[in-house]
Amino acid sequence: CKRDYDGYQTIRSIRRGEMPVCEKCSGPLKPDIVFFGEKMPRQVLEQMKMNMPDMRKCDLLIVAGTSLAVQPFASFIDAVPRATPRVFINRDVDGSGRKGEYDDSGGQHMWGRCG
């Protein structure tokens, strides 16, 4: 039902071993993110299409926190000019299976936990 909840209250419920549920609709609480297999909101996809021409002007691409395995975000590495330097920041090696298909001579890869 998209109702906002206090994160601290939700964490306390989880730590007590309780499933946090919405007081309004009794459904399970869900973070405001898109899970794997869910459709992206239409407004996000429309905004991405509008911004794609700007990607061709990019002189540095920073990619953080993605496996590069799921579309449409996986295509971002191909939306910038071929020689554009890319910085990948991720806990694990990317899952794209496409590493090396672009000119990565100036790319930097950082894997590991932050913080």
GROMACS .gro file of C-alpha atoms in nm:
model
  115
    1CYS     CA    1   0.000   0.000   0.000
    2LYS     CA    2   0.316   0.218  -0.011
    3ARG     CA    3   0.279   0.346   0.345
    4ASP     CA    4   0.600   0.481   0.503
    5TYR     CA    5   0.731   0.319   0.821
    6ASP     CA    6   0.991   0.403   1.082
    7GLY     CA    7   1.299   0.194   1.000
    8TYR     CA    8   1.400   0.158   1.366
    9GLN     CA    9   1.060   0.015   1.458
   10THR     CA   10   1.086  -0.230   1.168
   11ILE     CA   11   1.436  -0.340   1.274
   12ARG     CA   12   1.316  -0.396   1.631
   13SER     CA   13   1.035  -0.621   1.501
   14ILE     CA   14   1.281  -0.824   1.294
   15ARG     CA   15   1.520  -0.862   1.588
   16ARG     CA   16   1.232  -0.997   1.798
   17GLY     CA   17   1.178  -1.257   1.526
   18GLU     CA   18   0.853  -1.098   1.410
   19MET     CA   19   0.754  -1.038   1.048
   20PRO     CA   20   0.690  -0.663   1.017
   21VAL     CA   21   0.345  -0.604   0.872
   22CYS     CA   22   0.157  -0.293   0.767
   23GLU     CA   23  -0.090  -0.164   1.023
   24LYS     CA   24  -0.311  -0.036   0.740
   25CYS     CA   25  -0.332  -0.333   0.500
   26SER     CA   26  -0.178  -0.617   0.709
   27GLY     CA   27   0.060  -0.698   0.423
   28PRO     CA   28   0.431  -0.760   0.482
   29LEU     CA   29   0.648  -0.449   0.480
   30LYS     CA   30   0.863  -0.415   0.172
   31PRO     CA   31   1.148  -0.170   0.116
   32ASP     CA   32   1.101   0.092  -0.155
   33ILE     CA   33   1.327  -0.090  -0.400
   34VAL     CA   34   1.280  -0.310  -0.704
   35PHE     CA   35   1.359  -0.674  -0.635
   36PHE     CA   36   1.501  -0.910  -0.895
   37GLY     CA   37   1.220  -1.020  -1.126
   38GLU     CA   38   0.998  -0.720  -1.053
   39LYS     CA   39   0.919  -0.462  -1.319
   40MET     CA   40   1.082  -0.121  -1.299
   41PRO     CA   41   0.838   0.166  -1.241
   42ARG     CA   42   0.736   0.324  -1.572
   43GLN     CA   43   0.857   0.671  -1.467
   44VAL     CA   44   1.208   0.535  -1.402
   45LEU     CA   45   1.224   0.373  -1.746
   46GLU     CA   46   1.098   0.693  -1.912
   47GLN     CA   47   1.359   0.901  -1.728
   48MET     CA   48   1.633   0.659  -1.834
   49LYS     CA   49   1.531   0.693  -2.200
   50MET     CA   50   1.540   1.072  -2.175
   51ASN     CA   51   1.888   1.068  -2.015
   52MET     CA   52   2.050   0.813  -2.248
   53PRO     CA   53   2.166   1.080  -2.500
   54ASP     CA   54   2.349   1.252  -2.213
   55MET     CA   55   2.537   0.929  -2.144
   56ARG     CA   56   2.722   0.975  -2.475
   57LYS     CA   57   2.870   1.297  -2.331
   58CYS     CA   58   3.000   1.119  -2.021
   59ASP     CA   59   3.375   1.147  -1.958
   60LEU     CA   60   3.378   0.910  -1.657
   61LEU     CA   61   3.126   0.641  -1.561
   62ILE     CA   62   3.103   0.530  -1.198
   63VAL     CA   63   2.908   0.207  -1.148
   64ALA     CA   64   2.839   0.106  -0.787
   65GLY     CA   65   2.653  -0.182  -0.624
   66THR     CA   66   2.534  -0.382  -0.922
   67SER     CA   67   2.615  -0.717  -1.077
   68LEU     CA   68   2.564  -0.572  -1.426
   69ALA     CA   69   2.361  -0.885  -1.498
   70VAL     CA   70   2.010  -0.736  -1.506
   71GLN     CA   71   1.868  -0.502  -1.767
   72PRO     CA   72   1.816  -0.216  -1.813
   73PHE     CA   73   2.104  -0.106  -1.588
   74ALA     CA   74   2.348  -0.357  -1.735
   75SER     CA   75   2.338  -0.161  -2.061
   76PHE     CA   76   2.473   0.156  -1.898
   77ILE     CA   77   2.833   0.043  -1.951
   78ASP     CA   78   2.763   0.038  -2.325
   79ALA     CA   79   2.580   0.373  -2.335
   80VAL     CA   80   2.897   0.580  -2.292
   81PRO     CA   81   3.169   0.618  -2.557
   82ARG     CA   82   3.385   0.307  -2.592
   83ALA     CA   83   3.700   0.472  -2.453
   84THR     CA   84   3.524   0.634  -2.154
   85PRO     CA   85   3.694   0.532  -1.829
   86ARG     CA   86   3.473   0.328  -1.597
   87VAL     CA   87   3.503   0.277  -1.222
   88PHE     CA   88   3.327  -0.034  -1.089
   89ILE     CA   89   3.261  -0.043  -0.715
   90ASN     CA   90   3.102  -0.366  -0.600
   91ARG     CA   91   3.128  -0.627  -0.328
   92ASP     CA   92   3.171  -0.907  -0.582
   93VAL     CA   93   3.316  -0.937  -0.931
   94ASP     CA   94   3.047  -0.826  -1.176
   95GLY     CA   95   2.816  -1.090  -1.317
   96SER     CA   96   2.786  -0.943  -1.664
   97GLY     CA   97   3.009  -1.200  -1.831
   98ARG     CA   98   3.092  -0.915  -2.066
   99LYS     CA   99   3.404  -0.782  -1.897
  100GLY     CA  100   3.658  -0.687  -2.157
  101GLU     CA  101   3.414  -0.621  -2.443
  102TYR     CA  102   3.481  -0.247  -2.409
  103ASP     CA  103   3.807  -0.056  -2.395
  104ASP     CA  104   3.890  -0.100  -2.027
  105SER     CA  105   4.245   0.032  -2.042
  106GLY     CA  106   4.155   0.320  -1.811
  107GLY     CA  107   3.903   0.132  -1.597
  108GLN     CA  108   3.936   0.073  -1.226
  109HIS     CA  109   3.774  -0.217  -1.042
  110MET     CA  110   3.716  -0.213  -0.667
  111TRP     CA  111   3.573  -0.522  -0.501
  112GLY     CA  112   3.507  -0.581  -0.134
  113ARG     CA  113   3.296  -0.463   0.155
  114CYS     CA  114   3.264  -0.093   0.235
  115GLY     CA  115   3.283   0.030   0.589
   0.00000   0.00000   0.00000
